[in-house]
Structures are given as C-alpha cells and as structure tokens.
Amino acid sequence: MTDSLSARHRKIIEAVRAIPRGRVSSYGQVAQRAGLPGRARLVGKVLRDLDEGQKVPWHRVVRAGGGLAFPPDSEAYAEQVQRLQRDGVNVVRGRVPRLHWEPIDDMDAQIWGQPF
DNA sequence: CCGATGACTCTGC
DNA sequence: CGCAGAGCCATCG
C-alpha cells in the first residue's frame, strides 16, 4: 500500500535528501551512498519519476565532473541552475565548481572542510 | 529472451 | 574539449 516504491528507491531518495545545502553530489555517488554501486542510471530514473510533493533536492545531483544532466536550452536546466543558485551554488559554464562537490573520502573532507 | 532507451560513468583517442 | 565504445542495469514492447 504505502510503498509503491521499492526499498532501493527509498534508499536513493534518502541519499539525495542527505545532500546538504550548498553542496552537490553525482548520480554515481548517490548510488554508492544508497548502497547501490554502479547504479547511477537507476538514480536518474528515480529522480525523473519524482513527484512534486516528494520534497527531494534533485537539483543537487549532477553528473560526474560537475556538469548538469540536462541540455542547456531545456527548462529543466534553467530550473536546476536557479535552484542551485538559491542554494548558494554558482554554476559556471554549465557546471558546478569543485568546491561544491561532495568530498570523496575523509582526507578530502579534512582538506576542504566546509565549502565556505 | 531480444533489442532499444536512458536525469550515468570511465577509458581512450 | 569532444566523440565513440563499452559497461552498467531497470523498464518496455
């Protein structure tokens, strides 16, 4: 009843919701954090099927390398840029600067610490 | 089962 | 930087 979504989908949603404001993560990283290494495409599918009432910060998920997953002339692209800027994340030439990427390991976290 | 698709990623040229 | 190829895997016809 309540769960028309599989457990994997929920883990992915949680992983996306866990991305802090001012930071972005990649599809692959979200998949890994959800315990689904190699399922980046699945993450994309889940995000695509999101409802508006889900309250998921989908805009904080970008491609590996920091680029947005939408064509620059699309509305989705424009909206993602808007939302990111509202988060304090600047988008330069279609991609998010490194400082906003989620640290991969503890050492990175120690070096970079907080993005601001 | 097969083939096509896709909000992906990595490697190589 | 861009493009092709291959790997990946859920979903659909």
Tab-separated table of N, CA and C (backbone and C1' of nucleotides) in Angstrom:
chain	number	residue	atom	x	y	z
A	1	MET	N	0.803	-1.173	0.000
A	1	MET	CA	0.000	0.000	0.000
A	1	MET	C	0.844	1.232	0.000
A	2	THR	N	1.332	1.534	1.214
A	2	THR	CA	2.076	2.773	1.383
A	2	THR	C	3.278	2.851	0.454
A	3	ASP	N	3.920	1.711	0.271
A	3	ASP	CA	5.136	1.755	-0.528
A	3	ASP	C	4.946	1.192	-1.924
A	4	SER	N	4.661	2.082	-2.833
A	4	SER	CA	4.625	1.672	-4.232
A	4	SER	C	6.060	1.686	-4.755
A	5	LEU	N	6.951	2.255	-3.916
A	5	LEU	CA	8.354	2.314	-4.306
A	5	LEU	C	9.132	1.202	-3.622
A	6	SER	N	10.124	0.666	-4.315
A	6	SER	CA	10.934	-0.395	-3.726
A	6	SER	C	11.876	0.180	-2.680
A	7	ALA	N	12.471	-0.700	-1.918
A	7	ALA	CA	13.403	-0.276	-0.875
A	7	ALA	C	14.593	0.455	-1.479
A	8	ARG	N	14.991	0.015	-2.654
A	8	ARG	CA	16.139	0.646	-3.309
A	8	ARG	C	15.822	2.087	-3.665
A	9	HIS	N	14.601	2.291	-4.142
A	9	HIS	CA	14.196	3.650	-4.494
A	9	HIS	C	14.231	4.550	-3.275
A	10	ARG	N	13.767	4.013	-2.163
A	10	ARG	CA	13.742	4.832	-0.951
A	10	ARG	C	15.139	5.178	-0.476
A	11	LYS	N	16.049	4.221	-0.609
A	11	LYS	CA	17.431	4.487	-0.195
A	11	LYS	C	18.021	5.608	-1.043
A	12	ILE	N	17.688	5.588	-2.317
A	12	ILE	CA	18.177	6.623	-3.216
A	12	ILE	C	17.610	7.983	-2.832
A	13	ILE	N	16.312	8.012	-2.583
A	13	ILE	CA	15.672	9.258	-2.164
A	13	ILE	C	16.348	9.808	-0.917
A	14	GLU	N	16.603	8.915	0.020
A	14	GLU	CA	17.252	9.338	1.266
A	14	GLU	C	18.622	9.916	0.996
A	15	ALA	N	19.368	9.250	0.143
A	15	ALA	CA	20.723	9.704	-0.166
A	15	ALA	C	20.688	11.109	-0.771
A	16	VAL	N	19.714	11.357	-1.618
A	16	VAL	CA	19.599	12.676	-2.237
A	16	VAL	C	19.192	13.715	-1.193
A	17	ARG	N	18.278	13.332	-0.338
A	17	ARG	CA	17.833	14.267	0.700
A	17	ARG	C	18.959	14.586	1.671
A	18	ALA	N	19.957	13.720	1.733
A	18	ALA	CA	21.063	13.905	2.673
A	18	ALA	C	22.101	14.896	2.159
A	19	ILE	N	21.964	15.294	0.903
A	19	ILE	CA	22.925	16.258	0.356
A	19	ILE	C	22.655	17.630	0.971
A	20	PRO	N	23.648	18.185	1.672
A	20	PRO	CA	23.457	19.465	2.358
A	20	PRO	C	23.349	20.644	1.395
A	21	ARG	N	22.752	21.684	1.848
A	21	ARG	CA	22.616	22.885	1.054
A	21	ARG	C	23.999	23.462	0.742
A	22	GLY	N	24.188	23.896	-0.480
A	22	GLY	CA	25.485	24.457	-0.851
A	22	GLY	C	26.434	23.393	-1.376
A	23	ARG	N	25.950	22.152	-1.454
A	23	ARG	CA	26.775	21.056	-1.945
A	23	ARG	C	26.030	20.307	-3.030
A	24	VAL	N	26.787	19.661	-3.883
A	24	VAL	CA	26.164	18.811	-4.887
A	24	VAL	C	26.806	17.433	-4.834
A	25	SER	N	26.138	16.454	-5.407
A	25	SER	CA	26.674	15.101	-5.476
A	25	SER	C	26.391	14.569	-6.880
A	26	SER	N	27.080	13.522	-7.237
A	26	SER	CA	26.859	12.971	-8.583
A	26	SER	C	25.915	11.776	-8.511
A	27	TYR	N	25.385	11.398	-9.652
A	27	TYR	CA	24.481	10.248	-9.724
A	27	TYR	C	25.179	9.005	-9.179
A	28	GLY	N	26.421	8.845	-9.579
A	28	GLY	CA	27.178	7.684	-9.138
A	28	GLY	C	27.407	7.676	-7.639
A	29	GLN	N	27.700	8.861	-7.104
A	29	GLN	CA	27.952	8.934	-5.669
A	29	GLN	C	26.684	8.687	-4.874
A	30	VAL	N	25.593	9.218	-5.353
A	30	VAL	CA	24.311	8.981	-4.686
A	30	VAL	C	24.011	7.493	-4.665
A	31	ALA	N	24.254	6.856	-5.810
A	31	ALA	CA	24.020	5.412	-5.902
A	31	ALA	C	24.871	4.675	-4.881
A	32	GLN	N	26.131	5.079	-4.805
A	32	GLN	CA	27.032	4.410	-3.875
A	32	GLN	C	26.595	4.616	-2.434
A	33	ARG	N	26.226	5.842	-2.101
A	33	ARG	CA	25.770	6.135	-0.743
A	33	ARG	C	24.492	5.392	-0.413
A	34	ALA	N	23.723	5.058	-1.457
A	34	ALA	CA	22.469	4.331	-1.233
A	34	ALA	C	22.720	2.833	-1.163
A	35	GLY	N	24.002	2.470	-1.261
A	35	GLY	CA	24.338	1.047	-1.204
A	35	GLY	C	24.132	0.353	-2.531
A	36	LEU	N	24.136	1.146	-3.617
A	36	LEU	CA	23.920	0.586	-4.941
A	36	LEU	C	25.008	1.020	-5.912
A	37	PRO	N	26.239	0.578	-5.669
A	37	PRO	CA	27.351	0.972	-6.531
A	37	PRO	C	27.125	0.572	-7.985
A	38	GLY	N	27.377	1.489	-8.887
A	38	GLY	CA	27.228	1.184	-10.309
A	38	GLY	C	25.832	1.413	-10.839
A	39	ARG	N	24.922	1.889	-9.989
A	39	ARG	CA	23.536	2.095	-10.435
A	39	ARG	C	23.210	3.569	-10.669
A	40	ALA	N	24.152	4.299	-11.225
A	40	ALA	CA	23.915	5.726	-11.471
A	40	ALA	C	22.660	5.946	-12.312
A	41	ARG	N	22.466	5.075	-13.287
A	41	ARG	CA	21.305	5.239	-14.170
A	41	ARG	C	20.005	5.069	-13.417
A	42	LEU	N	20.045	4.208	-12.429
A	42	LEU	CA	18.843	3.986	-11.628
A	42	LEU	C	18.496	5.252	-10.855
A	43	VAL	N	19.533	5.920	-10.381
A	43	VAL	CA	19.321	7.183	-9.667
A	43	VAL	C	18.619	8.177	-10.583
A	44	GLY	N	19.091	8.266	-11.810
A	44	GLY	CA	18.483	9.166	-12.782
A	44	GLY	C	17.015	8.832	-13.002
A	45	LYS	N	16.738	7.565	-13.077
A	45	LYS	CA	15.343	7.137	-13.306
A	45	LYS	C	14.447	7.521	-12.146
A	46	VAL	N	14.957	7.275	-10.935
A	46	VAL	CA	14.184	7.613	-9.739
A	46	VAL	C	13.894	9.116	-9.679
A	47	LEU	N	14.907	9.903	-9.976
A	47	LEU	CA	14.729	11.360	-9.935
A	47	LEU	C	13.739	11.807	-11.000
A	48	ARG	N	13.779	11.169	-12.135
A	48	ARG	CA	12.885	11.540	-13.215
A	48	ARG	C	11.432	11.276	-12.852
A	49	ASP	N	11.232	10.220	-12.103
A	49	ASP	CA	9.866	9.825	-11.741
A	49	ASP	C	9.363	10.496	-10.469
A	50	LEU	N	10.121	11.453	-9.967
A	50	LEU	CA	9.727	12.127	-8.723
A	50	LEU	C	8.424	12.907	-8.874
A	51	ASP	N	7.687	12.954	-7.769
A	51	ASP	CA	6.502	13.814	-7.729
A	51	ASP	C	6.913	15.139	-7.091
A	52	GLU	N	6.083	16.156	-7.286
A	52	GLU	CA	6.423	17.458	-6.719
A	52	GLU	C	6.355	17.447	-5.199
A	53	GLY	N	5.447	16.651	-4.656
A	53	GLY	CA	5.256	16.628	-3.213
A	53	GLY	C	6.339	15.879	-2.462
A	54	GLN	N	7.275	15.314	-3.223
A	54	GLN	CA	8.304	14.471	-2.594
A	54	GLN	C	9.328	15.264	-1.800
A	55	LYS	N	9.474	16.543	-2.099
A	55	LYS	CA	10.446	17.378	-1.369
A	55	LYS	C	11.850	16.806	-1.423
A	56	VAL	N	12.289	16.478	-2.594
A	56	VAL	CA	13.646	15.953	-2.775
A	56	VAL	C	14.492	16.977	-3.544
A	57	PRO	N	15.639	17.325	-2.994
A	57	PRO	CA	16.522	18.311	-3.643
A	57	PRO	C	17.242	17.733	-4.846
A	58	TRP	N	16.490	17.364	-5.846
A	58	TRP	CA	17.037	16.711	-7.040
A	58	TRP	C	18.071	17.593	-7.743
A	59	HIS	N	17.948	18.901	-7.562
A	59	HIS	CA	18.853	19.818	-8.249
A	59	HIS	C	20.278	19.729	-7.735
A	60	ARG	N	20.472	19.047	-6.588
A	60	ARG	CA	21.826	18.921	-6.039
A	60	ARG	C	22.543	17.704	-6.603
A	61	VAL	N	21.900	17.043	-7.548
A	61	VAL	CA	22.535	15.888	-8.189
A	61	VAL	C	22.963	16.257	-9.604
A	62	VAL	N	24.257	16.149	-9.842
A	62	VAL	CA	24.799	16.478	-11.162
A	62	VAL	C	25.616	15.300	-11.698
A	63	ARG	N	26.112	15.447	-12.901
A	63	ARG	CA	26.922	14.377	-13.484
A	63	ARG	C	28.306	14.337	-12.847
A	64	ALA	N	28.971	13.196	-12.989
A	64	ALA	CA	30.356	13.116	-12.540
A	64	ALA	C	31.115	14.152	-13.348
A	65	GLY	N	31.879	15.002	-12.677
A	65	GLY	CA	32.576	16.054	-13.385
A	65	GLY	C	31.915	17.393	-13.151
A	66	GLY	N	30.738	17.367	-12.559
A	66	GLY	CA	30.091	18.615	-12.177
A	66	GLY	C	29.104	19.188	-13.172
A	67	GLY	N	29.017	18.580	-14.362
A	67	GLY	CA	28.097	19.108	-15.373
A	67	GLY	C	26.646	18.750	-15.076
A	68	LEU	N	25.743	19.607	-15.526
A	68	LEU	CA	24.325	19.309	-15.347
A	68	LEU	C	23.910	18.252	-16.360
A	69	ALA	N	22.891	17.478	-15.994
A	69	ALA	CA	22.486	16.352	-16.842
A	69	ALA	C	21.509	16.744	-17.942
A	70	PHE	N	21.115	18.023	-17.976
A	70	PHE	CA	20.139	18.449	-18.975
A	70	PHE	C	20.781	19.292	-20.070
A	71	PRO	N	20.173	19.279	-21.248
A	71	PRO	CA	20.655	20.160	-22.319
A	71	PRO	C	20.476	21.614	-21.897
A	72	PRO	N	21.466	22.454	-22.161
A	72	PRO	CA	21.490	23.849	-21.707
A	72	PRO	C	20.270	24.653	-22.122
A	73	ASP	N	19.601	24.237	-23.191
A	73	ASP	CA	18.464	25.020	-23.674
A	73	ASP	C	17.133	24.516	-23.119
A	74	SER	N	17.209	23.532	-22.232
A	74	SER	CA	15.966	22.973	-21.684
A	74	SER	C	15.496	23.746	-20.455
A	75	GLU	N	14.214	23.581	-20.148
A	75	GLU	CA	13.662	24.267	-18.982
A	75	GLU	C	14.187	23.658	-17.698
A	76	ALA	N	14.346	22.351	-17.720
A	76	ALA	CA	14.842	21.657	-16.532
A	76	ALA	C	16.215	22.202	-16.153
A	77	TYR	N	17.022	22.447	-17.169
A	77	TYR	CA	18.361	23.004	-16.938
A	77	TYR	C	18.254	24.352	-16.234
A	78	ALA	N	17.412	25.208	-16.800
A	78	ALA	CA	17.247	26.546	-16.228
A	78	ALA	C	16.773	26.481	-14.781
A	79	GLU	N	15.844	25.576	-14.538
A	79	GLU	CA	15.329	25.471	-13.182
A	79	GLU	C	16.380	24.959	-12.211
A	80	GLN	N	17.175	24.005	-12.677
A	80	GLN	CA	18.214	23.469	-11.804
A	80	GLN	C	19.230	24.545	-11.454
A	81	VAL	N	19.583	25.352	-12.438
A	81	VAL	CA	20.520	26.443	-12.187
A	81	VAL	C	19.938	27.413	-11.165
A	82	GLN	N	18.675	27.736	-11.338
A	82	GLN	CA	18.004	28.644	-10.399
A	82	GLN	C	18.049	28.109	-8.984
A	83	ARG	N	17.663	26.839	-8.862
A	83	ARG	CA	17.618	26.235	-7.523
A	83	ARG	C	19.003	26.169	-6.903
A	84	LEU	N	19.996	25.849	-7.716
A	84	LEU	CA	21.362	25.765	-7.197
A	84	LEU	C	21.835	27.128	-6.707
A	85	GLN	N	21.564	28.148	-7.501
A	85	GLN	CA	21.978	29.485	-7.096
A	85	GLN	C	21.275	29.905	-5.820
A	86	ARG	N	20.028	29.468	-5.690
A	86	ARG	CA	19.284	29.761	-4.467
A	86	ARG	C	19.926	29.042	-3.283
A	87	ASP	N	20.618	27.942	-3.592
A	87	ASP	CA	21.334	27.194	-2.547
A	87	ASP	C	22.688	27.809	-2.242
A	88	GLY	N	23.053	28.781	-3.061
A	88	GLY	CA	24.369	29.391	-2.879
A	88	GLY	C	25.421	28.726	-3.737
A	89	VAL	N	24.975	27.897	-4.660
A	89	VAL	CA	25.914	27.213	-5.559
A	89	VAL	C	25.923	27.911	-6.913
A	90	ASN	N	27.094	28.328	-7.320
A	90	ASN	CA	27.221	29.023	-8.584
A	90	ASN	C	27.468	28.027	-9.713
A	91	VAL	N	26.807	28.228	-10.835
A	91	VAL	CA	27.013	27.351	-11.992
A	91	VAL	C	27.792	28.095	-13.071
A	92	VAL	N	28.976	27.600	-13.356
A	92	VAL	CA	29.847	28.250	-14.320
A	92	VAL	C	29.943	27.436	-15.602
A	93	ARG	N	29.517	28.043	-16.692
A	93	ARG	CA	29.559	27.365	-17.991
A	93	ARG	C	28.961	25.960	-17.910
A	94	GLY	N	27.797	25.886	-17.312
A	94	GLY	CA	27.096	24.611	-17.287
A	94	GLY	C	27.584	23.607	-16.279
A	95	ARG	N	28.544	24.011	-15.463
A	95	ARG	CA	28.968	23.067	-14.431
A	95	ARG	C	29.242	23.697	-13.077
A	96	VAL	N	29.227	22.829	-12.084
A	96	VAL	CA	29.422	23.264	-10.707
A	96	VAL	C	30.889	23.144	-10.337
A	97	PRO	N	31.481	24.236	-9.822
A	97	PRO	CA	32.878	24.239	-9.395
A	97	PRO	C	33.165	23.164	-8.352
A	98	ARG	N	34.408	22.713	-8.363
A	98	ARG	CA	34.834	21.621	-7.470
A	98	ARG	C	34.526	21.824	-6.011
A	99	LEU	N	34.635	23.055	-5.553
A	99	LEU	CA	34.472	23.247	-4.101
A	99	LEU	C	33.103	22.855	-3.594
A	100	HIS	N	32.170	22.743	-4.514
A	100	HIS	CA	30.822	22.388	-4.078
A	100	HIS	C	30.581	20.889	-4.140
A	101	TRP	N	31.518	20.161	-4.715
A	101	TRP	CA	31.331	18.714	-4.824
A	101	TRP	C	31.451	18.080	-3.447
A	102	GLU	N	30.737	17.025	-3.290
A	102	GLU	CA	30.816	16.307	-2.027
A	102	GLU	C	32.155	15.585	-1.936
A	103	PRO	N	32.854	15.741	-0.827
A	103	PRO	CA	34.153	15.090	-0.641
A	103	PRO	C	34.041	13.588	-0.792
A	104	ILE	N	35.057	12.980	-1.397
A	104	ILE	CA	35.016	11.548	-1.630
A	104	ILE	C	35.421	10.767	-0.389
A	105	ASP	N	36.504	11.163	0.249
A	105	ASP	CA	36.943	10.452	1.458
A	105	ASP	C	37.205	11.438	2.591
A	106	ASP	N	37.617	10.914	3.729
A	106	ASP	CA	37.815	11.747	4.910
A	106	ASP	C	38.935	12.763	4.736
A	107	MET	N	39.928	12.379	3.949
A	107	MET	CA	41.042	13.292	3.762
A	107	MET	C	40.590	14.536	3.006
A	108	ASP	N	39.793	14.318	1.986
A	108	ASP	CA	39.260	15.455	1.245
A	108	ASP	C	38.445	16.348	2.169
A	109	ALA	N	37.657	15.694	3.017
A	109	ALA	CA	36.817	16.448	3.934
A	109	ALA	C	37.688	17.289	4.863
A	110	GLN	N	38.828	16.720	5.250
A	110	GLN	CA	39.721	17.424	6.159
A	110	GLN	C	40.390	18.606	5.457
A	111	ILE	N	40.752	18.389	4.213
A	111	ILE	CA	41.403	19.450	3.458
A	111	ILE	C	40.429	20.577	3.158
A	112	TRP	N	39.316	20.215	2.593
A	112	TRP	CA	38.350	21.225	2.172
A	112	TRP	C	37.472	21.714	3.309
A	113	GLY	N	37.160	20.779	4.213
A	113	GLY	CA	36.282	21.167	5.304
A	113	GLY	C	34.960	21.656	4.761
A	114	GLN	N	34.550	22.828	5.151
A	114	GLN	CA	33.295	23.370	4.665
A	114	GLN	C	33.552	24.193	3.413
A	115	PRO	N	32.609	24.148	2.501
A	115	PRO	CA	32.761	24.819	1.220
A	115	PRO	C	32.907	26.325	1.349
A	116	PHE	N	32.497	26.898	2.475
A	116	PHE	CA	32.586	28.362	2.569
A	116	PHE	C	33.447	28.845	3.731
B	1	DC	P	15.668	-15.584	-20.016
B	1	DC	O5'	15.497	-15.362	-21.570
B	1	DC	C5'	15.625	-16.443	-22.494
B	1	DC	C4'	15.678	-15.868	-23.913
B	1	DC	C3'	16.729	-14.784	-24.057
B	1	DC	O3'	17.300	-14.840	-25.350
B	1	DC	C1'	14.588	-13.873	-24.480
B	2	DC	P	18.589	-13.924	-25.678
B	2	DC	O5'	18.170	-13.078	-26.949
B	2	DC	C5'	16.798	-12.957	-27.322
B	2	DC	C4'	16.657	-11.835	-28.338
B	2	DC	C3'	17.811	-10.844	-28.344
B	2	DC	O3'	17.945	-10.279	-29.638
B	2	DC	C1'	15.870	-9.796	-27.503
B	3	DG	P	19.233	-9.345	-29.968
B	3	DG	O5'	18.536	-7.906	-30.015
B	3	DG	C5'	17.401	-7.701	-30.844
B	3	DG	C4'	16.857	-6.301	-30.636
B	3	DG	C3'	17.932	-5.221	-30.533
B	3	DG	O3'	17.507	-4.091	-31.282
B	3	DG	C1'	16.566	-5.164	-28.612
B	4	DA	P	18.436	-2.779	-31.347
B	4	DA	O5'	17.573	-1.714	-30.521
B	4	DA	C5'	16.171	-1.603	-30.770
B	4	DA	C4'	15.584	-0.511	-29.896
B	4	DA	C3'	16.498	0.704	-29.726
B	4	DA	O3'	15.699	1.877	-29.681
B	4	DA	C1'	16.072	-0.280	-27.621
B	5	DT	P	16.395	3.310	-29.723
B	5	DT	O5'	16.280	3.788	-28.196
B	5	DT	C5'	15.385	3.108	-27.326
B	5	DT	C4'	15.098	3.966	-26.102
B	5	DT	C3'	16.066	5.125	-25.877
B	5	DT	O3'	15.400	6.152	-25.165
B	5	DT	C1'	16.352	3.521	-24.173
B	6	DG	P	16.031	7.609	-25.188
B	6	DG	O5'	16.475	7.768	-23.660
B	6	DG	C5'	15.503	7.691	-22.629
B	6	DG	C4'	16.203	7.586	-21.294
B	6	DG	C3'	17.365	8.560	-21.124
B	6	DG	O3'	17.324	9.164	-19.830
B	6	DG	C1'	18.085	6.361	-20.715
B	7	DA	P	16.732	10.588	-19.940
B	7	DA	O5'	17.743	11.098	-18.838
B	7	DA	C5'	18.007	12.394	-18.658
B	7	DA	C4'	19.009	12.527	-17.548
B	7	DA	C3'	19.424	11.286	-16.764
B	7	DA	O3'	20.796	11.403	-16.405
B	7	DA	C1'	18.411	12.830	-15.323
B	8	DC	P	22.001	10.931	-17.385
B	8	DC	O5'	22.622	9.718	-16.554
B	8	DC	C5'	22.557	9.641	-15.141
B	8	DC	C4'	23.772	8.871	-14.646
B	8	DC	C3'	25.101	9.623	-14.778
B	8	DC	O3'	25.898	9.381	-13.610
B	8	DC	C1'	25.239	7.595	-15.941
B	9	DT	P	27.305	10.128	-13.501
B	9	DT	O5'	28.314	9.013	-14.023
B	9	DT	C5'	28.332	7.748	-13.368
B	9	DT	C4'	29.590	6.990	-13.769
B	9	DT	C3'	30.847	7.851	-13.885
B	9	DT	O3'	31.948	7.140	-13.336
B	9	DT	C1'	30.482	6.724	-15.922
B	10	DC	P	33.373	7.856	-13.132
B	10	DC	O5'	34.389	6.891	-13.901
B	10	DC	C5'	34.012	5.541	-14.125
B	10	DC	C4'	34.929	4.914	-15.166
B	10	DC	C3'	36.240	5.675	-15.368
B	10	DC	O3'	37.330	4.765	-15.439
B	10	DC	C1'	35.067	5.513	-17.423
B	11	DT	P	38.815	5.314	-15.660
B	11	DT	O5'	39.111	4.893	-17.164
B	11	DT	C5'	38.702	3.609	-17.615
B	11	DT	C4'	39.067	3.439	-19.085
B	11	DT	C3'	40.398	4.089	-19.458
B	11	DT	O3'	41.118	3.216	-20.329
B	11	DT	C1'	38.665	4.959	-20.824
B	12	DG	P	42.638	3.603	-20.733
B	12	DG	O5'	42.490	3.917	-22.292
B	12	DG	C5'	41.549	3.198	-23.087
B	12	DG	C4'	41.441	3.840	-24.468
B	12	DG	C3'	42.717	4.556	-24.919
B	12	DG	O3'	42.915	4.308	-26.307
B	12	DG	C1'	40.907	6.074	-24.944
B	13	DC	P	44.364	4.746	-27.000
B	13	DC	O5'	43.886	5.735	-28.149
B	13	DC	C5'	42.759	5.400	-28.955
B	13	DC	C4'	42.263	6.637	-29.699
B	13	DC	C3'	43.372	7.534	-30.240
B	13	DC	O3'	43.049	7.948	-31.567
B	13	DC	C1'	41.896	8.810	-28.966
C	1	DC	P	36.657	21.321	-20.477
C	1	DC	O5'	37.003	21.223	-22.045
C	1	DC	C5'	36.923	22.317	-22.931
C	1	DC	C4'	36.478	21.819	-24.300
C	1	DC	C3'	35.259	20.901	-24.195
C	1	DC	O3'	34.342	21.177	-25.249
C	1	DC	C1'	37.067	19.736	-25.200
C	2	DG	P	32.900	20.469	-25.172
C	2	DG	O5'	32.954	19.442	-26.385
C	2	DG	C5'	33.577	19.810	-27.587
C	2	DG	C4'	33.738	18.580	-28.469
C	2	DG	C3'	32.550	17.631	-28.327
C	2	DG	O3'	32.109	17.215	-29.615
C	2	DG	C1'	34.582	16.480	-27.914
C	3	DC	P	30.698	16.459	-29.714
C	3	DC	O5'	31.114	15.016	-30.245
C	3	DC	C5'	32.171	14.881	-31.194
C	3	DC	C4'	32.619	13.426	-31.278
C	3	DC	C3'	31.471	12.446	-31.055
C	3	DC	O3'	31.477	11.451	-32.052
C	3	DC	C1'	33.256	11.974	-29.564
C	4	DA	P	30.364	10.310	-32.135
C	4	DA	O5'	31.205	8.993	-31.793
C	4	DA	C5'	32.473	8.782	-32.441
C	4	DA	C4'	33.057	7.458	-31.986
C	4	DA	C3'	32.017	6.346	-31.858
C	4	DA	O3'	32.607	5.112	-32.256
C	4	DA	C1'	32.979	6.783	-29.727
C	5	DG	P	31.683	3.798	-32.283
C	5	DG	O5'	32.169	3.065	-30.966
C	5	DG	C5'	33.567	2.963	-30.686
C	5	DG	C4'	33.798	2.106	-29.453
C	5	DG	C3'	32.722	1.045	-29.239
C	5	DG	O3'	33.354	-0.163	-28.815
C	5	DG	C1'	32.830	2.469	-27.343
C	6	DA	P	32.479	-1.486	-28.650
C	6	DA	O5'	32.548	-1.680	-27.073
C	6	DA	C5'	33.767	-1.364	-26.380
C	6	DA	C4'	33.528	-1.443	-24.883
C	6	DA	C3'	32.479	-2.500	-24.499
C	6	DA	O3'	32.937	-3.210	-23.356
C	6	DA	C1'	31.856	-0.381	-23.642
C	7	DG	P	32.126	-4.469	-22.862
C	7	DG	O5'	31.639	-3.978	-21.423
C	7	DG	C5'	32.558	-3.268	-20.610
C	7	DG	C4'	31.852	-2.723	-19.386
C	7	DG	C3'	30.705	-3.622	-18.905
C	7	DG	O3'	30.824	-3.837	-17.504
C	7	DG	C1'	29.942	-1.401	-19.203
C	8	DC	P	29.765	-4.891	-16.831
C	8	DC	O5'	28.612	-3.912	-16.315
C	8	DC	C5'	28.904	-2.914	-15.364
C	8	DC	C4'	27.705	-2.028	-15.132
C	8	DC	C3'	26.402	-2.829	-15.039
C	8	DC	O3'	26.108	-3.124	-13.679
C	8	DC	C1'	26.157	-0.857	-16.403
C	9	DC	P	25.261	-4.444	-13.387
C	9	DC	O5'	23.754	-3.910	-13.353
C	9	DC	C5'	23.435	-2.655	-12.756
C	9	DC	C4'	22.035	-2.236	-13.155
C	9	DC	C3'	21.047	-3.401	-13.292
C	9	DC	O3'	19.785	-2.972	-12.812
C	9	DC	C1'	21.039	-2.159	-15.243
C	10	DA	P	18.777	-4.058	-12.216
C	10	DA	O5'	17.376	-3.297	-12.334
C	10	DA	C5'	17.236	-2.032	-11.709
C	10	DA	C4'	16.219	-1.205	-12.472
C	10	DA	C3'	14.878	-1.899	-12.696
C	10	DA	O3'	13.835	-0.950	-12.534
C	10	DA	C1'	15.841	-1.313	-14.783
C	11	DT	P	12.333	-1.457	-12.581
C	11	DT	O5'	11.886	-1.057	-14.050
C	11	DT	C5'	12.264	0.224	-14.558
C	11	DT	C4'	11.684	0.421	-15.946
C	11	DT	C3'	10.387	-0.342	-16.201
C	11	DT	O3'	9.478	0.524	-16.878
C	11	DT	C1'	11.979	-0.860	-17.852
C	12	DC	P	7.923	0.011	-17.102
C	12	DC	O5'	7.816	-0.119	-18.673
C	12	DC	C5'	8.920	0.339	-19.471
C	12	DC	C4'	8.579	0.282	-20.943
C	12	DC	C3'	7.293	-0.449	-21.298
C	12	DC	O3'	6.777	0.058	-22.515
C	12	DC	C1'	9.147	-1.694	-22.081
C	13	DG	P	5.292	-0.379	-23.018
C	13	DG	O5'	5.665	-1.115	-24.372
C	13	DG	C5'	6.423	-0.443	-25.369
C	13	DG	C4'	6.754	-1.391	-26.514
C	13	DG	C3'	5.582	-2.285	-26.937
C	13	DG	O3'	5.600	-2.475	-28.353
C	13	DG	C1'	7.391	-3.632	-26.284
